[in-house]
mmCIF file of C-alpha atoms in Angstrom:
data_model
loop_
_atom_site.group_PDB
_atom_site.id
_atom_site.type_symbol
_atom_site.label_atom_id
_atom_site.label_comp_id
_atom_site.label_asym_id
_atom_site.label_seq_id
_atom_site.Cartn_x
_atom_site.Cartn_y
_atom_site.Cartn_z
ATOM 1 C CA UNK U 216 6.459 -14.537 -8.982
ATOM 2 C CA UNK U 217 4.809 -13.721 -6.124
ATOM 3 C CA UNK U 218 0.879 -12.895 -5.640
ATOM 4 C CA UNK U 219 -1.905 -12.541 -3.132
ATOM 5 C CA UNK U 220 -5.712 -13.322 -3.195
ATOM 6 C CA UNK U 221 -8.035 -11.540 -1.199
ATOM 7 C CA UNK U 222 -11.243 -13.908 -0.882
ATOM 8 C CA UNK U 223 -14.374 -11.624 -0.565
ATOM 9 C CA UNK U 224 -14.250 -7.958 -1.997
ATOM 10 C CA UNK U 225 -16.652 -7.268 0.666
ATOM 11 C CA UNK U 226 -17.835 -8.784 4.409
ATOM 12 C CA UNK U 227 -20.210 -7.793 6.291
ATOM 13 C CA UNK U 228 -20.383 -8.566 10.071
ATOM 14 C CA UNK U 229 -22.413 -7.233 13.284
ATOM 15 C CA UNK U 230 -20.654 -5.345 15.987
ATOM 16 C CA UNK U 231 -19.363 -7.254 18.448
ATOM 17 C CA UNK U 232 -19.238 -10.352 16.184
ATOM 18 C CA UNK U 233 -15.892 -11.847 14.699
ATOM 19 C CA UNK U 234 -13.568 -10.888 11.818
ATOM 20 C CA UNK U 235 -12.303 -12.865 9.525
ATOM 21 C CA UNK U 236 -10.861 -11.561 6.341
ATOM 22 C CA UNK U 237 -9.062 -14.231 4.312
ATOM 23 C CA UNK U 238 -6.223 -13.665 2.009
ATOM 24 C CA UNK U 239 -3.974 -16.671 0.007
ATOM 25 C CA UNK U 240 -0.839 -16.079 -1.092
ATOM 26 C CA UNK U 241 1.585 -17.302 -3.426
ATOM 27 C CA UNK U 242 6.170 -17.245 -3.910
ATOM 28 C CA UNK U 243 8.263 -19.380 -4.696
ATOM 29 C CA UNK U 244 10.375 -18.441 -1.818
ATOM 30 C CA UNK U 245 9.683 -17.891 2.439
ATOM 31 C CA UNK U 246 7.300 -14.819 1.929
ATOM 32 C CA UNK U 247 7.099 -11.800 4.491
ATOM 33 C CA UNK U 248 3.613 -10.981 4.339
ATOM 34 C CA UNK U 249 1.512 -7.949 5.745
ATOM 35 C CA UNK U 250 -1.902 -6.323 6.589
ATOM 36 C CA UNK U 251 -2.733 -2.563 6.185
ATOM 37 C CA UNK U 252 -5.703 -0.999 6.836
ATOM 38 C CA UNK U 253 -7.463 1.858 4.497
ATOM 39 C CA UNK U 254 -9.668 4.744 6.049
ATOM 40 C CA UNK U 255 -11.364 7.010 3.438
ATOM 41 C CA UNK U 256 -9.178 9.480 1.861
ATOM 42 C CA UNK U 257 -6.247 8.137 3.876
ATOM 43 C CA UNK U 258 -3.609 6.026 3.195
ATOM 44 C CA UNK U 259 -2.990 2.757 4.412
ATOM 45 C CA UNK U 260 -1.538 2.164 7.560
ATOM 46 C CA UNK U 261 0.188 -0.973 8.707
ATOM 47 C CA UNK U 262 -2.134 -3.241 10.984
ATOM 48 C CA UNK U 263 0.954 -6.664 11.374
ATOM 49 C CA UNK U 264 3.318 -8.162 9.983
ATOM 50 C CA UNK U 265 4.582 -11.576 9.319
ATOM 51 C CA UNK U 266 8.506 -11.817 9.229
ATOM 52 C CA UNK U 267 9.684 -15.721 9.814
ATOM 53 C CA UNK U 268 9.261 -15.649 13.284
ATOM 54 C CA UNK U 269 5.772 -16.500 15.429
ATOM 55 C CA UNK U 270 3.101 -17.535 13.140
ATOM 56 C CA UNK U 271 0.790 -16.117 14.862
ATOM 57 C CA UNK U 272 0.873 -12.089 14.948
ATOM 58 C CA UNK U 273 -1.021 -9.498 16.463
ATOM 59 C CA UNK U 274 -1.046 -6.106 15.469
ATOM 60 C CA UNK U 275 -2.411 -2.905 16.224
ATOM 61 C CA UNK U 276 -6.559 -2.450 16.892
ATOM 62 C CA UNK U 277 -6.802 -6.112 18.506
ATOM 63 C CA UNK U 278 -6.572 -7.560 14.960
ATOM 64 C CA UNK U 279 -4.256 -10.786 14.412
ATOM 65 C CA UNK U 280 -3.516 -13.103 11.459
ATOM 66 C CA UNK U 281 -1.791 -16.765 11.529
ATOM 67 C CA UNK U 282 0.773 -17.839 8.992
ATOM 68 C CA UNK U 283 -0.224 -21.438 7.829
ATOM 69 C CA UNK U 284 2.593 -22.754 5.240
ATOM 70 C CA UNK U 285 0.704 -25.438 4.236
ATOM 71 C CA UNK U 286 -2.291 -23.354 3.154
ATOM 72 C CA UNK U 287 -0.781 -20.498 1.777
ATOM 73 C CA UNK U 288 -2.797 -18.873 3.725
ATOM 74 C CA UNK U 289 -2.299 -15.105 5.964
ATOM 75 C CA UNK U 290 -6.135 -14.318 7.743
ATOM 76 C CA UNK U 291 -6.639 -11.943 9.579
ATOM 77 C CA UNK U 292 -8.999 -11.980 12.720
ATOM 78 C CA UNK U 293 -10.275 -9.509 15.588
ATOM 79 C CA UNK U 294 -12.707 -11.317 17.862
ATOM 80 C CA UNK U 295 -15.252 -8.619 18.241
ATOM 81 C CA UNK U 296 -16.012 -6.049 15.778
ATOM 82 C CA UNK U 297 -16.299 -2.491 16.715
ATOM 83 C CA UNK U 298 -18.008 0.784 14.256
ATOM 84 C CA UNK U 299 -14.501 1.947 13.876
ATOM 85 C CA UNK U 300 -13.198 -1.278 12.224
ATOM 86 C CA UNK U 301 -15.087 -0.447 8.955
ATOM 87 C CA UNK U 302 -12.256 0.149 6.319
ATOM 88 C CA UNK U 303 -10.885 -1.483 3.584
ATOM 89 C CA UNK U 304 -8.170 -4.085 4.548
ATOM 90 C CA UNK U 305 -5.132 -4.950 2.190
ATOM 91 C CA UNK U 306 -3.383 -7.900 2.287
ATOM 92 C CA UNK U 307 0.297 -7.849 0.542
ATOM 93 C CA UNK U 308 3.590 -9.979 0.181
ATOM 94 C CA UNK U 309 6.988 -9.272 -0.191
ATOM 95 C CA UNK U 310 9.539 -12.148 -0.466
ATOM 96 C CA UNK U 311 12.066 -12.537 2.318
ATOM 97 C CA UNK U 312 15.462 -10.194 2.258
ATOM 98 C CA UNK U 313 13.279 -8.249 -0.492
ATOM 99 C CA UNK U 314 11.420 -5.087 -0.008
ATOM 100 C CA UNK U 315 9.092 -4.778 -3.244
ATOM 101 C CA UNK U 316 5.659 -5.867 -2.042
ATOM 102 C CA UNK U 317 2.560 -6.680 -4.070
ATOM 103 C CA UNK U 318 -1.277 -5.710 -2.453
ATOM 104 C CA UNK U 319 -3.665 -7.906 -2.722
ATOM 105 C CA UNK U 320 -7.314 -6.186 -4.344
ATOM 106 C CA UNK U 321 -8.532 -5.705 -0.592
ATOM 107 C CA UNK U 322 -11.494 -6.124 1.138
ATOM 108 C CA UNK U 323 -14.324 -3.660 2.374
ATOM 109 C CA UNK U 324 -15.426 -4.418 5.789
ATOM 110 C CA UNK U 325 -18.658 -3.353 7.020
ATOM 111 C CA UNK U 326 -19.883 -3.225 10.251
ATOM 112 C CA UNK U 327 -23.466 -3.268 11.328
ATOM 113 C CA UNK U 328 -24.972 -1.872 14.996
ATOM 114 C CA UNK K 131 4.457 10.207 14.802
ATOM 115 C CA UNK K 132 6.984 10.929 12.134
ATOM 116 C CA UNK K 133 4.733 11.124 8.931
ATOM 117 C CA UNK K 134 5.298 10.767 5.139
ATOM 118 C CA UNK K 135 3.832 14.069 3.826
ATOM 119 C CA UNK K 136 2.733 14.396 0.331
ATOM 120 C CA UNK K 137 1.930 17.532 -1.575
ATOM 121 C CA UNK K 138 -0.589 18.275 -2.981
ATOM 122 C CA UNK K 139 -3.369 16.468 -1.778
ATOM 123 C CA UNK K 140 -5.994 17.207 -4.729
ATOM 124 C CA UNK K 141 -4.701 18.222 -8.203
ATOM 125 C CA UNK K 142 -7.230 19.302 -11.498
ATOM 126 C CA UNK K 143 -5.715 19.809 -14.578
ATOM 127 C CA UNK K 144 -6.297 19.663 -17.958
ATOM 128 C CA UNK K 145 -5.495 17.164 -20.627
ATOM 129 C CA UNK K 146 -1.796 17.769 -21.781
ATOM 130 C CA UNK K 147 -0.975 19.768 -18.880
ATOM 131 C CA UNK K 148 2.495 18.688 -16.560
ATOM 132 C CA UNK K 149 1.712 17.509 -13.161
ATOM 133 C CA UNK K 150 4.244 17.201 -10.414
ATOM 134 C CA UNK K 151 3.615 15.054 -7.351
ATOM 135 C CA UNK K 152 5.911 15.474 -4.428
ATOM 136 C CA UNK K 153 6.490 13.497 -1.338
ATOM 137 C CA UNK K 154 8.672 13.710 1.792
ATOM 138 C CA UNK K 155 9.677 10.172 3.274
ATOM 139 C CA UNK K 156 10.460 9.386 6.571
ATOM 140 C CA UNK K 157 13.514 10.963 8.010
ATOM 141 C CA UNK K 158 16.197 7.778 8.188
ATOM 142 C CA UNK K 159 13.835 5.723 5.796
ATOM 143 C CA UNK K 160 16.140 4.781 2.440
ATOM 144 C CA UNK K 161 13.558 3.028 0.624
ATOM 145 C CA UNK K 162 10.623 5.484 -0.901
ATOM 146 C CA UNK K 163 8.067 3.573 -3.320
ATOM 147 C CA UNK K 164 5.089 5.146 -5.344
ATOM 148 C CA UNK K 165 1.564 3.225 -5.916
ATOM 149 C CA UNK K 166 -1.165 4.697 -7.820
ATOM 150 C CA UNK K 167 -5.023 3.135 -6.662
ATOM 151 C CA UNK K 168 -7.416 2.855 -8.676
ATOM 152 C CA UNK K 169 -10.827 1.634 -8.325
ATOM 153 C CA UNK K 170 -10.419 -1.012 -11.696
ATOM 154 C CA UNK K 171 -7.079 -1.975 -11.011
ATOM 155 C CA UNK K 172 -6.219 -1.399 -7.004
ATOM 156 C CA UNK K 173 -2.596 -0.175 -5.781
ATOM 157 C CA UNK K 174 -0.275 -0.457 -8.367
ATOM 158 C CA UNK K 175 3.275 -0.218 -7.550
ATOM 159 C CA UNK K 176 5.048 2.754 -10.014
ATOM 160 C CA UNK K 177 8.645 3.070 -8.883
ATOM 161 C CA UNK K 178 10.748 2.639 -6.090
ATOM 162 C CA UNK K 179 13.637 3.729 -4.583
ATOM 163 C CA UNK K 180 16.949 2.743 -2.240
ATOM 164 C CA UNK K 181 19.182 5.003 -1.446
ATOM 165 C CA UNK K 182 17.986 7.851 -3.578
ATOM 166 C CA UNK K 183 18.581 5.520 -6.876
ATOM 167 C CA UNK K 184 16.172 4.184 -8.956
ATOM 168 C CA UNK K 185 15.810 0.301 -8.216
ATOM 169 C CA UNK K 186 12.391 -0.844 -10.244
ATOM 170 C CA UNK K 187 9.985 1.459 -11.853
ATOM 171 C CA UNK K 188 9.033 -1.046 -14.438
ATOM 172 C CA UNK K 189 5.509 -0.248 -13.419
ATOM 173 C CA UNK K 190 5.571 3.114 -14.704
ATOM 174 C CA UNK K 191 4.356 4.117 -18.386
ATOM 175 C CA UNK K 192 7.880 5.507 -19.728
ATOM 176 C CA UNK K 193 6.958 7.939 -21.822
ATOM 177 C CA UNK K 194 4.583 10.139 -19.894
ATOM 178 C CA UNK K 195 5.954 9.325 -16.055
ATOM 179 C CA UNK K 196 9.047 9.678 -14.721
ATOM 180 C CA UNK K 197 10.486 9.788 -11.014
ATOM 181 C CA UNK K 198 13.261 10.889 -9.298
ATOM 182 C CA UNK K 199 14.997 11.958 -5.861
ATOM 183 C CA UNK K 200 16.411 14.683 -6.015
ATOM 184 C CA UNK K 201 17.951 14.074 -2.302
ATOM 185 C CA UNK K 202 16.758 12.397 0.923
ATOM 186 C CA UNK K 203 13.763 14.369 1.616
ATOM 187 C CA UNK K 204 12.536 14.560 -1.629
ATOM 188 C CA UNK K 205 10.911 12.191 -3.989
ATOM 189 C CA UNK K 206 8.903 13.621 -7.135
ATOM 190 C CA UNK K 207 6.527 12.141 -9.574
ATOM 191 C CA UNK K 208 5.384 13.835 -12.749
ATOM 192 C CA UNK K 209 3.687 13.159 -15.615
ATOM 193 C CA UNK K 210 4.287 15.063 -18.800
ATOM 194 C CA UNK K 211 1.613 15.275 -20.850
ATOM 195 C CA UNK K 212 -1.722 14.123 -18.318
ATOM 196 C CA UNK K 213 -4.355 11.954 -19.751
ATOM 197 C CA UNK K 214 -7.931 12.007 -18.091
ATOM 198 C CA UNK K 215 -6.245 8.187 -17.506
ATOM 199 C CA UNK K 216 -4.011 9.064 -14.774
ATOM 200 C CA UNK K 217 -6.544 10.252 -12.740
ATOM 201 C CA UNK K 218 -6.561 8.346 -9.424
ATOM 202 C CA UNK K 219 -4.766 8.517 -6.166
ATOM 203 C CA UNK K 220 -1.037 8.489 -6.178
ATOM 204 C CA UNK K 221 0.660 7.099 -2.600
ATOM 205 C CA UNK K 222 4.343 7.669 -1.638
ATOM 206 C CA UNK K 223 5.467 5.486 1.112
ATOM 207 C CA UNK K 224 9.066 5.101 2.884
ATOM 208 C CA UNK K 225 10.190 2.033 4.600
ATOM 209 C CA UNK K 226 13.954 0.548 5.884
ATOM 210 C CA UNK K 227 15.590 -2.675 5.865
ATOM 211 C CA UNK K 228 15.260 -2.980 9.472
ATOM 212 C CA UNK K 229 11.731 -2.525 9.657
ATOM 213 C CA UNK K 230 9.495 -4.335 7.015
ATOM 214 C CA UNK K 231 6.563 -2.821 6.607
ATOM 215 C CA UNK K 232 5.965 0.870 4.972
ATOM 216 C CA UNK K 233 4.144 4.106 6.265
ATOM 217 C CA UNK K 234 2.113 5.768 3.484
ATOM 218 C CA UNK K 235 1.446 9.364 3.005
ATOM 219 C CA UNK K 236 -2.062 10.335 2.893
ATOM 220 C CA UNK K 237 -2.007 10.663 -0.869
ATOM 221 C CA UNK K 238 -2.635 12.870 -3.940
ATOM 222 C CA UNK K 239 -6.059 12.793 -5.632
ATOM 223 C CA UNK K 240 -4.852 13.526 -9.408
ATOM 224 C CA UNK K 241 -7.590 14.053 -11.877
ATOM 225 C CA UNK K 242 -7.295 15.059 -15.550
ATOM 226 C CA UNK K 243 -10.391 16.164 -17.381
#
């Protein structure tokens, strides 16, 4: 079965200063694995996605994430953090050719003038 | 953008009472899912759908919950009788096959008292 660890329920960084939100997976099988983002009282909203081909992704907001096999491992990065990035950030997994996807617990990122 | 629009977006009721959630997918999107979030246990995947038929809702307390789409532009969650346990925020989402990835609806906030 297929799961996801979000390290870090919460990080805190200055504006301007870099992301990192980390997030481990685990399948049994090639994984497709995703980032959404969470504004208050909205719902989440698709940041990137990881799909087999570059392991390195960029998505929406200037945020990207690198797919390394042989850590099991999906983080996502923006190089400089702006006000607006402060959300909570999902991580999730789905396993290739499949379409049911498990969400990591997330992570609240806070951003500090 | 074309949305996923969920109705309604807050919901009080009282113990016992029948609540019906309803959500509009994506027009073209065959695949419509439904998470609950919670702040103990996180998103929680209920049901989903391809193709209007059920494929999974093993997530989903039997005897109180129950889903269905009635046709393409109409998925519907209800729970029959409401415990003050539902309460939390109920997310329909639509996705295809040729785009991994979902877009969520902004959500109903459910609470029993």
């Amino acid at each position: 079965a297929q799961s996801v660890t979000q390290l870090g329920s919460h990080v805190s960084v200055s504006e301007g200063a870099l992301v990192l939100l980390r997030c481990n997976y685990s399948s049994s099988v090639p994984p497709y694995l995703f980032w959404y983002v969470q504004y208050p009282n909205q719902g989440l909203q698709l940041l990137l996605k990881y799909t087999s081909a570059a392991t390195l992704v960029k998505g929406i907001n200037g945020f990207e994430a690198e797919f390394k096999k042989s850590e099991t491992s999906f983080h996502l990065t923006k190089p400089s953090a702006h006000m607006s990035d402060a959300a909570e950030y999902f991580c999730a997994v789905s396993l290739t050719g499949g379409f049911k996807t498990i969400f990591g617990a997330g992570t609240r990122l806070f951003v500090k003038a | 953008d074309a949305r996923v629009t969920q109705t309604p977006r807050h919901k009080v009721t009282e113990m016992g009472q029948e609540v019906t959630m309803r959500c509009q997918p994506i027009l073209g999107h065959n695949t419509v899912f439904w998470y609950r979030q919670t702040m103990m246990q996180g998103l929680e995947l209920l049901a989903y759908f391809r193709n209007r038929a059920p494929l999974d809702d093993s997530g989903m307390p039997k005897d109180r919950f129950s889903a269905e789409m009635p046709d393409a532009t109409l998925a519907t969650l209800k729970i029959q009788p409401s415990e003050p346990r539902d309460s939390a925020v109920y997310f329909c989402a639509s996705g295809d096959r040729l785009n991994y990835g979902y877009t969520f609806g902004s959500g109903t906030r459910l609470t029993v008292v």
